[in-house]
Short mmCIF file of C-alpha atoms and ligand atoms in Angstrom, two decimals:
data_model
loop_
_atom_site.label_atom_id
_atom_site.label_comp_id
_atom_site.label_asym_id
_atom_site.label_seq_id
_atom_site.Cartn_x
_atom_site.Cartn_y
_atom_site.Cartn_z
CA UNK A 1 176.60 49.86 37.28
CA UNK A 2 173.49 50.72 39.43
CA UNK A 3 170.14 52.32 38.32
CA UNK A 4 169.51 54.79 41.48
CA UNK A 5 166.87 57.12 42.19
CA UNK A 6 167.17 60.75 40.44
CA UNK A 7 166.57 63.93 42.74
CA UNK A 8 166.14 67.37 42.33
CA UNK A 9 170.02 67.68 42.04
CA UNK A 10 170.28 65.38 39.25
CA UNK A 11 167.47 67.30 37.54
CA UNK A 12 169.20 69.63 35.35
CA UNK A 13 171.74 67.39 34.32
CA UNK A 14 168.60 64.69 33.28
CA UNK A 15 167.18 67.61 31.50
CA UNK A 16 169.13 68.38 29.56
CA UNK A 17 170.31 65.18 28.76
CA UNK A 18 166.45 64.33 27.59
CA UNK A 19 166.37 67.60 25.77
CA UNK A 20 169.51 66.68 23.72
CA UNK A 21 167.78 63.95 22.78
CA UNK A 22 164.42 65.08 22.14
CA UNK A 23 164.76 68.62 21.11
CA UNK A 24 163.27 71.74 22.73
CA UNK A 25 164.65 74.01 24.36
CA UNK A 26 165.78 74.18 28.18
CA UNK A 27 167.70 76.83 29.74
CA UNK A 28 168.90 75.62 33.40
CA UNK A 29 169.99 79.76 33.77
CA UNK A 30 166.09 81.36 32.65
CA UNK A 31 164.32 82.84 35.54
CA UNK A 32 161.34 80.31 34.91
CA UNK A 33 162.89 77.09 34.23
CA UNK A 34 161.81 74.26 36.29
CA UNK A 35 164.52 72.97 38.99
CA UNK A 36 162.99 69.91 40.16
CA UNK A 37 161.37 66.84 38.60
CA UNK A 38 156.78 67.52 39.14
CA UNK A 39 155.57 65.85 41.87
CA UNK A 40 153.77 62.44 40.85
CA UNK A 41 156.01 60.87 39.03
CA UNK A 42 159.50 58.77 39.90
CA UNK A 43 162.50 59.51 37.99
CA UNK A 44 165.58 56.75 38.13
CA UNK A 45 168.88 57.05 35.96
CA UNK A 46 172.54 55.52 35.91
CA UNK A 47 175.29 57.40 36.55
CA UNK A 48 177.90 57.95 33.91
CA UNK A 49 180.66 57.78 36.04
CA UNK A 50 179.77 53.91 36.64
CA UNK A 51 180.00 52.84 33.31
CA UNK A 52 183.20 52.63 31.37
CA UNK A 53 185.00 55.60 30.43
CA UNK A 54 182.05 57.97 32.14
CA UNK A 55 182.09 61.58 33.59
CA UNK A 56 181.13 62.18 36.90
CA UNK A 57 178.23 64.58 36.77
CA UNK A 58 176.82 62.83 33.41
CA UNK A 59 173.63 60.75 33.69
CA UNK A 60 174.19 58.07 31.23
CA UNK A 61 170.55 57.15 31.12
CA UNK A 62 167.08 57.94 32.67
CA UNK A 63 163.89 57.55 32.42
CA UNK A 64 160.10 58.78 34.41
CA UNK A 65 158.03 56.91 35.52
CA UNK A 66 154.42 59.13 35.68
CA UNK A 67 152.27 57.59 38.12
CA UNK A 68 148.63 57.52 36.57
CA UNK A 69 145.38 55.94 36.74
CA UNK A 70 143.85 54.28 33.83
CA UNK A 71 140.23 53.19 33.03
CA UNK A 72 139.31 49.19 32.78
CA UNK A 73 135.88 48.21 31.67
CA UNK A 74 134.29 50.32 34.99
CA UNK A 75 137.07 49.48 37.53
CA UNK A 76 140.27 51.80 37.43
CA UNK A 77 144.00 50.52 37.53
CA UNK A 78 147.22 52.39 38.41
CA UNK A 79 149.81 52.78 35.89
CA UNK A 80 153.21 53.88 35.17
CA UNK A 81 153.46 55.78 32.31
CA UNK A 82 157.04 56.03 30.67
CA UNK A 83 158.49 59.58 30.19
CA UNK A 84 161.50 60.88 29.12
CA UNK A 85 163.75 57.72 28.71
CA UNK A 86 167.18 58.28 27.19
CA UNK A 87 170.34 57.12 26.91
CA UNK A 88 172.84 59.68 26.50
CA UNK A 89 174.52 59.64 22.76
CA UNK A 90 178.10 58.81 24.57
CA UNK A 91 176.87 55.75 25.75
CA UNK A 92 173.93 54.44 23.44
CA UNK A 93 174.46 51.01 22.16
CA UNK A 94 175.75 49.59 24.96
CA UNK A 95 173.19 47.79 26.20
CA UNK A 96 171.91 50.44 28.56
CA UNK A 97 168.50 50.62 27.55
CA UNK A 98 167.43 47.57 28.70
CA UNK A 99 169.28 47.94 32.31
CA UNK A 100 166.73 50.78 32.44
CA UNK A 101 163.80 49.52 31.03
CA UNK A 102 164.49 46.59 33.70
CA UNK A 103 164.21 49.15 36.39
CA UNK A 104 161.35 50.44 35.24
CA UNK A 105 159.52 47.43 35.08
CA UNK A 106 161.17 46.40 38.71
CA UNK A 107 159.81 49.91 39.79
CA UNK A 108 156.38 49.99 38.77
CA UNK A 109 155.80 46.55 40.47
CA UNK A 110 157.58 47.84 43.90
CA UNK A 111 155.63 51.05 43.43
CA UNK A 112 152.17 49.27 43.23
CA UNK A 113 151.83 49.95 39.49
CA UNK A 114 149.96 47.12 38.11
CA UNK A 115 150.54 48.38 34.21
CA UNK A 116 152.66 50.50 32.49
CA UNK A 117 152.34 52.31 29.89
CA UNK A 118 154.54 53.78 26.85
CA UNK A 119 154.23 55.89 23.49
CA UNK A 120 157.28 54.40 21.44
CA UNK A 121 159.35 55.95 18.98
CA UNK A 122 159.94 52.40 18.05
CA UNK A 123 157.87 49.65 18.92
CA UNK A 124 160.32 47.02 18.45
CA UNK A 125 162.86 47.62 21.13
CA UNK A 126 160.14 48.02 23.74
CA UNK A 127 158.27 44.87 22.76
CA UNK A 128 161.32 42.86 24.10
CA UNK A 129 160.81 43.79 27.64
CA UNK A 130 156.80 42.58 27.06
CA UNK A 131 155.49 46.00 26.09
CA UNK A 132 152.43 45.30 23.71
CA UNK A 133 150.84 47.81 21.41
CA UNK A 134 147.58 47.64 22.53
CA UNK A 135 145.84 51.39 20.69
CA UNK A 136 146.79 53.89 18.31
CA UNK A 137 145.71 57.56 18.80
CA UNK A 138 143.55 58.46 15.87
CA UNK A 139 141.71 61.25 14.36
CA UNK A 140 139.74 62.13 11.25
CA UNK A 141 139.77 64.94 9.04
CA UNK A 142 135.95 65.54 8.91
CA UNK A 143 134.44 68.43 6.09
CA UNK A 144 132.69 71.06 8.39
CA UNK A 145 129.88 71.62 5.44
CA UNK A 146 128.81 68.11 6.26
CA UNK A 147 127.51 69.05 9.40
CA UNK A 148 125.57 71.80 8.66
CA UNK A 149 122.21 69.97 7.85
CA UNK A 150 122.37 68.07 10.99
CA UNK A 151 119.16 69.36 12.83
CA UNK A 152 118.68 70.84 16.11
CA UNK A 153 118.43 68.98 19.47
CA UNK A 154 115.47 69.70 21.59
CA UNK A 155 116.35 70.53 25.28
CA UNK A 156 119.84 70.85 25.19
CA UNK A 157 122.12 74.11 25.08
CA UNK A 158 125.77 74.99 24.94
CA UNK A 159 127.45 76.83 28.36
CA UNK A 160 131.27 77.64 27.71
CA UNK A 161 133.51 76.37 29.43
CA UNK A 162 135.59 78.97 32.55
CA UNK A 163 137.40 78.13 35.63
CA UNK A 164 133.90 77.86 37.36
CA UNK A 165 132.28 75.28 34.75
CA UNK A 166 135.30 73.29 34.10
CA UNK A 167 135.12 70.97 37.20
CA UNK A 168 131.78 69.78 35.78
CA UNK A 169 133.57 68.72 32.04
CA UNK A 170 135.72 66.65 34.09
CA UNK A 171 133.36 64.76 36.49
CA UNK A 172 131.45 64.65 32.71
CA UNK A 173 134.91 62.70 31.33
CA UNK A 174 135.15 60.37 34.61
CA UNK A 175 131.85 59.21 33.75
CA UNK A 176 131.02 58.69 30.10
CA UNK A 177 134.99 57.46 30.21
CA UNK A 178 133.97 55.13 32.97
CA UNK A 179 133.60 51.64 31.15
CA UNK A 180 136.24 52.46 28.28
CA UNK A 181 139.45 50.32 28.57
CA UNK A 182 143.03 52.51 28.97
CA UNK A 183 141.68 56.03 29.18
CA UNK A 184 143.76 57.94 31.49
CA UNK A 185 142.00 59.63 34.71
CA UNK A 186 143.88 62.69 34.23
CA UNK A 187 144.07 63.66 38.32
CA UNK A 188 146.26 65.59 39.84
CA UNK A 189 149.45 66.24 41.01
CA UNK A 190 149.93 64.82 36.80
CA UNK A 191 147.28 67.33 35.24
CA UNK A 192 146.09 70.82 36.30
CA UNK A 193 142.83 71.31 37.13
CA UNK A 194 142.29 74.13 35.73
CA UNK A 195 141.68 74.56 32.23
CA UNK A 196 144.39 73.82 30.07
CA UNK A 197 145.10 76.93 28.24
CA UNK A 198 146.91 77.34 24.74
CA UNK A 199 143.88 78.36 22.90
CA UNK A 200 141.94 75.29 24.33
CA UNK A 201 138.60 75.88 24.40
CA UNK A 202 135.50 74.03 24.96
CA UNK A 203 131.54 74.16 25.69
CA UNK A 204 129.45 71.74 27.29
CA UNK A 205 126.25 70.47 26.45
CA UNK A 206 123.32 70.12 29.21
CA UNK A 207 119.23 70.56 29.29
CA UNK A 208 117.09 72.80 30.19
CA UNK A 209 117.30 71.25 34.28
CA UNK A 210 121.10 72.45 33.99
CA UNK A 211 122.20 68.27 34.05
CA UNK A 212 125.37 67.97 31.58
CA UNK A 213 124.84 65.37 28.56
CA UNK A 214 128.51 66.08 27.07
CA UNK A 215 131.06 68.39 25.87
CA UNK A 216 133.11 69.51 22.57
CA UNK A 217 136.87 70.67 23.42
CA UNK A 218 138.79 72.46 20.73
CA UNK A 219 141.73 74.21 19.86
CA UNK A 220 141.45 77.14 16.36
CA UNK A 221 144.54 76.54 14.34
CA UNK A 222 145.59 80.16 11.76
CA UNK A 223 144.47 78.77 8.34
CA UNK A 224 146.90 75.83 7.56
CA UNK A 225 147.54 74.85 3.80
CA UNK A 226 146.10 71.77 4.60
CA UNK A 227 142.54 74.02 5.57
CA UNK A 228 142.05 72.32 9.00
CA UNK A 229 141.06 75.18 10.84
CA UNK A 230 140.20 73.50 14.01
CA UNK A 231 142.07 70.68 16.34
CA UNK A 232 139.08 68.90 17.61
CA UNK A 233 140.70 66.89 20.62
CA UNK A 234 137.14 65.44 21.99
CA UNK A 235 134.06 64.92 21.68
CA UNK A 236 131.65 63.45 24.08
CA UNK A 237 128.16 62.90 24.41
CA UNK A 238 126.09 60.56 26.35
CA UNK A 239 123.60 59.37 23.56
CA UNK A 240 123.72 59.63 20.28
CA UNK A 241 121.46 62.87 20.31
CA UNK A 242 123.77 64.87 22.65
CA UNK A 243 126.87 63.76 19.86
CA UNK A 244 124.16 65.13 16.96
CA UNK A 245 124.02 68.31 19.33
CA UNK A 246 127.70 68.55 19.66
CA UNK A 247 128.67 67.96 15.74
CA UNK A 248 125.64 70.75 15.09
CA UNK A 249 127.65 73.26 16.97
CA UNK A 250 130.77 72.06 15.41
CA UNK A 251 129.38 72.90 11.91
CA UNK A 252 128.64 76.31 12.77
CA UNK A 253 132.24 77.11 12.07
CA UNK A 254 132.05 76.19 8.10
CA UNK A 255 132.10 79.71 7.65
CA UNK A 256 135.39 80.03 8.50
CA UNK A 257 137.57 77.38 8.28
CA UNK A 258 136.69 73.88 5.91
CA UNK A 259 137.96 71.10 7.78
CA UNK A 260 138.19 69.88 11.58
CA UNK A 261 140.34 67.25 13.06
CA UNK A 262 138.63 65.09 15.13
CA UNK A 263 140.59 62.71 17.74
CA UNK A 264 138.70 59.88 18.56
CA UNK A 265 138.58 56.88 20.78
CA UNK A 266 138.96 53.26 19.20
CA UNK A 267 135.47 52.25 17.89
CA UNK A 268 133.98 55.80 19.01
CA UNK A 269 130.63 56.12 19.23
CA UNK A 270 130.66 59.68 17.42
CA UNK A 271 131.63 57.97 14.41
CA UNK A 272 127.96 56.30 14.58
CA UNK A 273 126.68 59.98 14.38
CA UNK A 274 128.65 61.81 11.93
CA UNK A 275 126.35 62.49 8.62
CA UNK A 276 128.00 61.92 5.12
CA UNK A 277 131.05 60.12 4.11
CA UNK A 278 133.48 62.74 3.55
CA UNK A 279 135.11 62.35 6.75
CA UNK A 280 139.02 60.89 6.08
CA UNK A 281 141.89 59.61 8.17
CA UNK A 282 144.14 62.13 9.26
CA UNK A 283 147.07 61.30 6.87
CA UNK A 284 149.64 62.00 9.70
CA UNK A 285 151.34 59.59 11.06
CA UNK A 286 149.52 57.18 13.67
CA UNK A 287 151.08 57.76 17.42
CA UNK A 288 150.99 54.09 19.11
CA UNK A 289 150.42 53.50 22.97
CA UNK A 290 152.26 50.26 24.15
CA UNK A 291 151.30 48.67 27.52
CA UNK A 292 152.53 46.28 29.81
CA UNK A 293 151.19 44.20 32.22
CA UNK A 294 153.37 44.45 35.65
CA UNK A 295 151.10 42.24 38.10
CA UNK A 296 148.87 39.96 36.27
CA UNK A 297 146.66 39.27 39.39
CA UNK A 298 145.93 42.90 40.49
CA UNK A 299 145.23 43.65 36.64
CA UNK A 300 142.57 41.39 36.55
CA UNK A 301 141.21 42.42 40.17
CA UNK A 302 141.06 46.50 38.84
CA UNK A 303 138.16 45.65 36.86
CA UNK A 304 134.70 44.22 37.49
CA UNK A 305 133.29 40.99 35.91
CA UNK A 306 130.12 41.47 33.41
CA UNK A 307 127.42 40.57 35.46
CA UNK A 308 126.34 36.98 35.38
CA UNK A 309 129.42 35.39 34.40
CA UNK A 310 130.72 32.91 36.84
CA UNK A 311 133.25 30.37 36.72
CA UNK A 312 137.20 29.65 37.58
CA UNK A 313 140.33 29.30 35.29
CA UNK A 314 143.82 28.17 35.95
CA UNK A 315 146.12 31.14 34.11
CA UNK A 316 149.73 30.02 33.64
CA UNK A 317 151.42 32.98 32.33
CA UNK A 318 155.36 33.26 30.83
CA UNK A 319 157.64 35.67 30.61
CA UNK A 320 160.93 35.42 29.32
CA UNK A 321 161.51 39.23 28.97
CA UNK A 322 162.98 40.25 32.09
CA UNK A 323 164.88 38.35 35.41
CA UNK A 324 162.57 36.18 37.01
CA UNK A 325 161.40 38.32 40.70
CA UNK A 326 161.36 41.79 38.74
CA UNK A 327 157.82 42.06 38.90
CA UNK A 328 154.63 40.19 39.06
CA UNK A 329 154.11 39.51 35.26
CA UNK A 330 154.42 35.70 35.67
CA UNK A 331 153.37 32.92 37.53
CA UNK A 332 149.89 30.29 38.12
CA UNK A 333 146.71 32.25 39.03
CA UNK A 334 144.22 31.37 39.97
CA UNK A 335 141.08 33.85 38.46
CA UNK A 336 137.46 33.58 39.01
CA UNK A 337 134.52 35.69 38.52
CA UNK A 338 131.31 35.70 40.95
CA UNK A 339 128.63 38.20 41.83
CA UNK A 340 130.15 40.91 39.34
CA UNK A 341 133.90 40.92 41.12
CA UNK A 342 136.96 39.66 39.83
CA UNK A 343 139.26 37.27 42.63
CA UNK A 344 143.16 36.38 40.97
CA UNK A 345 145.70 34.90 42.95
CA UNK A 346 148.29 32.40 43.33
CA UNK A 347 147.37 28.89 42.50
CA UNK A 348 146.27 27.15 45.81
CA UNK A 349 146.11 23.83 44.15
CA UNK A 350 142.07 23.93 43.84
CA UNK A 351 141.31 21.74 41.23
CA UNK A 352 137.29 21.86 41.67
CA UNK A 353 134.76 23.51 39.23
CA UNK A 354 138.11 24.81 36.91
CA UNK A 355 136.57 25.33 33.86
CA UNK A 356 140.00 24.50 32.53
CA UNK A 357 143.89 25.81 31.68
CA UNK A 358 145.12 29.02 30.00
CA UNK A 359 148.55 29.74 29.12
CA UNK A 360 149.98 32.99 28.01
CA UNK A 361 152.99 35.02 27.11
CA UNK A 362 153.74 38.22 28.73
CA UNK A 363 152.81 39.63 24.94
CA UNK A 364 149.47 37.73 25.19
CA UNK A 365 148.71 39.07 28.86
CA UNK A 366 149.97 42.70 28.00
CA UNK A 367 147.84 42.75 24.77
CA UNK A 368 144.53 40.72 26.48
CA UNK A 369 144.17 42.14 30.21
CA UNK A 370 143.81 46.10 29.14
CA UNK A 371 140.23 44.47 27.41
CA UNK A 372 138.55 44.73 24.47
CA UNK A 373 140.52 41.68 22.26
CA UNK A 374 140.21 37.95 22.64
CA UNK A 375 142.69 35.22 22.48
CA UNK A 376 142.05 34.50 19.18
CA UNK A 377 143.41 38.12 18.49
CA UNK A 378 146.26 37.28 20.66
CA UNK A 379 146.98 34.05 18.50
CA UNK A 380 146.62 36.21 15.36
CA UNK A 381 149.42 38.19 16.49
CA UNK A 382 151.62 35.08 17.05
CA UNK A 383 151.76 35.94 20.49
CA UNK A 384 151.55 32.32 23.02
CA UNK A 385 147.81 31.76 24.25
CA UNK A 386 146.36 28.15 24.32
CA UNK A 387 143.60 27.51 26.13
CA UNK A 388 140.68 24.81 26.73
CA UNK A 389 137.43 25.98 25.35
CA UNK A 390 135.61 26.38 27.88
CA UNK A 391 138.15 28.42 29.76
CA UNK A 392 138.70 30.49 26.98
CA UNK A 393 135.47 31.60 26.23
CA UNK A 394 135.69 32.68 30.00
CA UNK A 395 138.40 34.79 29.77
CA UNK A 396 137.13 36.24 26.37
CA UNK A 397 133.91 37.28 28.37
CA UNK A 398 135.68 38.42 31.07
CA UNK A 399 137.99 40.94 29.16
CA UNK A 400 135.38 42.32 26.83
CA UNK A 401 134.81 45.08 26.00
CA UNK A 402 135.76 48.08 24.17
CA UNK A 403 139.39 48.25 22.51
CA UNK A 404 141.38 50.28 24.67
CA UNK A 405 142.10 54.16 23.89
CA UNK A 406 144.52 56.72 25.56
CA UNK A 407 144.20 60.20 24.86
CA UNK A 408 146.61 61.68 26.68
CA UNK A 409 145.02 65.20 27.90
CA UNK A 410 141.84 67.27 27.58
C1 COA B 1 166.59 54.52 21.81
C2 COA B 1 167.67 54.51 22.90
C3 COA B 1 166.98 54.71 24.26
C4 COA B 1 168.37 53.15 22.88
O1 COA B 1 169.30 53.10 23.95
P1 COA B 1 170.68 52.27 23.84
O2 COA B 1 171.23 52.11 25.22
O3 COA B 1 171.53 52.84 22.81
O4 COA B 1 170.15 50.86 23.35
P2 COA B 1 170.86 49.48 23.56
O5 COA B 1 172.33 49.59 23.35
O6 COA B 1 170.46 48.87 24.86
O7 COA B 1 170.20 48.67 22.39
C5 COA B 1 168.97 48.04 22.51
C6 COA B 1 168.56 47.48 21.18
O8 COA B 1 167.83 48.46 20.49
C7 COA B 1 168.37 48.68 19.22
N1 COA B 1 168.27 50.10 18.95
C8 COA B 1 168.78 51.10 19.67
N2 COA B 1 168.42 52.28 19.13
C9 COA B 1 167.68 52.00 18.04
C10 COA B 1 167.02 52.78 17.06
N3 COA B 1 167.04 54.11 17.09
N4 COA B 1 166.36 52.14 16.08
C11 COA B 1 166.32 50.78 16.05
N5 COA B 1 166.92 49.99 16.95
C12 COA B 1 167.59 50.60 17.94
C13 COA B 1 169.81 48.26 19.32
O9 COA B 1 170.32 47.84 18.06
C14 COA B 1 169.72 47.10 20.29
O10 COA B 1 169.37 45.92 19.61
P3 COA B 1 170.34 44.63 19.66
O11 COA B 1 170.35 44.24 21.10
O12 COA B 1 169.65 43.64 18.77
O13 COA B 1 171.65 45.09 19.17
C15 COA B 1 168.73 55.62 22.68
O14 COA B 1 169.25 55.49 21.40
C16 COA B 1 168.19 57.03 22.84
O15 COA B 1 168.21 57.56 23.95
N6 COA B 1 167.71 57.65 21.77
C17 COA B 1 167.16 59.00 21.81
C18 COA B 1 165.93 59.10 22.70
C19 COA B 1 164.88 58.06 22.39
O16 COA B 1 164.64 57.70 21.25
N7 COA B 1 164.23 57.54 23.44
C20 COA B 1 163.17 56.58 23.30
C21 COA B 1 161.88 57.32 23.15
S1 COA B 1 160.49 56.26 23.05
#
């Protein structure tokens, strides 16, 4: 049994495979329904009929691989982000899923995807191939009353947000996303440009010069029984005043509804700015975001170093997860930071200036390189990452930063 491409002839037999398994509706026969897989993104499956007692026609398993970019600490990596992977119900537990998940490792690295990315239904069977959870998408449940008092802003004023302004709320998002680790670009062909529609709304927060400071995005929910009246799905400001100006605005809806949902980035800055304590943790559950490193080496290059760190490391990294040659997980690097740039290679042998040896686990390297955690973290986990001193406090310096964060839209 082979994993082969999918095409736009396989796509309604994927679909509604996936939908079987998923749920939601598709309906190969309605006027509207899509016919081909959307562009930016590789789909790969296995064909039933080459695994015992299989149809022809039948895909026994497939998966999409979305082809992203994601933030790291001011540099910006490519990722594949995992869609849609099922097996179908005739053929589950037979050891299909990790033929796929194989492929899509083997893929991403042939495809120039340095990471991958995944939000698992369960954790553990993706862990095996080296996917690490790395963030968890979380919001609050913050009173609106609380935000009343907070005062006014000098020099800054709310413009909605049309067609015409929303160009400006994304070069906004590029930026003050800029030096977070994990947060997707959101380009095109994956995301529209235009504004995302379903009740989304949003305003945008700039001075009296017209400059933009930061933006509030927003969705108004009918009255729930559990009185959150609005889904709050960002909220961005550059300083702490423009997030004061943006929770002002969002208080001016107490009137109507009690309670907001706010999603919010690990360690998010707005949670420096929000008055009073009454704000909660959503009690739903927690969505998780694994990720996977697929080339160590070009990981490390997509970011910058902090300036003023120099200094060389040997990296040995293992992984036992997949066949040796799928992708560019393992090996001996060689990683050094100078002059604000990251170099990571193959060991040449240099033994010179090495400020000593690292080894890691695929677990380690998955969990470490997307920033924001040390090894020590690593080691908490149980994960493999022994290192001399001086070399770790390197690579510690080199990866810090925030902890990463995926939202996955606007
Ligand atoms: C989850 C799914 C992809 C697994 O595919 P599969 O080909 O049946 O899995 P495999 O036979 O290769 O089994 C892989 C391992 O995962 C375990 N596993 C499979 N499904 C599981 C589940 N729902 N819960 C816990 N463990 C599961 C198996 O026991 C097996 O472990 P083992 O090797 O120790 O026996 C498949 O059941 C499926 O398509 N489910 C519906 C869609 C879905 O959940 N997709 C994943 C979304 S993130």
């Amino acid at each position: 049994m082979s994993v082969r491409d999918l095409t736009a002839e396989d796509f309604v037999v994927y679909k509604t495979m996936t939908s079987g398994a998923f749920g939601g509706p598709f309906d190969p026969s309605s006027p509207g329904a899509a016919r081909d897989f959307s562009p930016g993104q590789t789909a790969i499956g296995i064909d039933a009929a080459s695994v015992p007692g299989g149809l022809d026609g039948v895909i026994a398993a497939g998966a999409r691989i979305r082809h992203d970019r994601v933030t790291l600490g001011g540099g910006v990596a490519r990722c594949g982000g995992v869609a849609g992977l099922a097996v179908h119900p005739a053929h589950r537990g037979d050891g299909l899923f990790g033929q796929l998940l194989t492929a899509v490792i083997a893929r991403c690295d042939a495809e120039g995807l340095p990471l991958s990315m995944l939000y698992p239904s369960n954790p553990a069977i993706y862990r095996r191939y080296g996917y690490q959870v790395v963030a968890r998408s979380e919001s609050l449940i913050v009173p609106l009353v609380d935000l009343q008092r907070i005062a006014a802003v000098p020099d800054r004023r709310l413009v909605p947000v049309t067609e015409a302004t929303m160009p400006r709320l994304r070069e906004l998002y590029h930026r003050l996303s800029a030096h977070d680790n994990g947060m997707l670009r959101r380009e095109a062909p994956l995301f529209d440009e235009g504004l995302p529609g379903g009740g989304w709304s949003a305003l945008l927060l700039e001075d009296g010069s017209g400059t933009d400071h930061g933006y509030l995005s927003w969705t108004r929910r009918g009255e729930a029984a559990d009185g959150v009246g609005l889904e709050v799905h960002e909220l961005m400001g550059r300083t702490r005043a423009d997030r004061l100006a943006l929770l002002r605005s969002l208080g001016s809806w107490s009137t109507v509804t009690e309670l907001a949902r706010l999603r919010v980035r690990s360690e998010d800055p707005v949670l420096d700015a929000l008055p009073g304590g009454g704000a909660r943790p959503d009690p739903d559950p927690v969505p998780l975001v694994m990720m996977r490193v697929i080339d160590t080496a070009a990981t490390l290059r997509a970011r910058p170093a902090p300036g003023g760190l120099h200094g060389a490391v040997r990296l040995l990294v293992e992984d036992d997860t997949v066949p040796a040659g799928t992708c560019h997980g393992a090996g001996t690097f060689l990683v050094s930071a100078a002059d604000g740039r990251i170099s990571a290679g193959p060991d040449d042998g240099t033994t010179e200036d090495l400020l000593g040896t690292i080894r890691l686990d695929i677990h380690a390297v998955s969990l470490l390189l997307v920033g924001g955690r040390r090894l020590a973290d690593a080691r908490r986990l149980d994960l493999t990452a022994v290192a001399d001193p001086a070399a770790e406090t390197f690579l510690d310096a080199l990866l810090a930063g925030p902890r990463p964060s995926v939202l996955d839209a606007f």
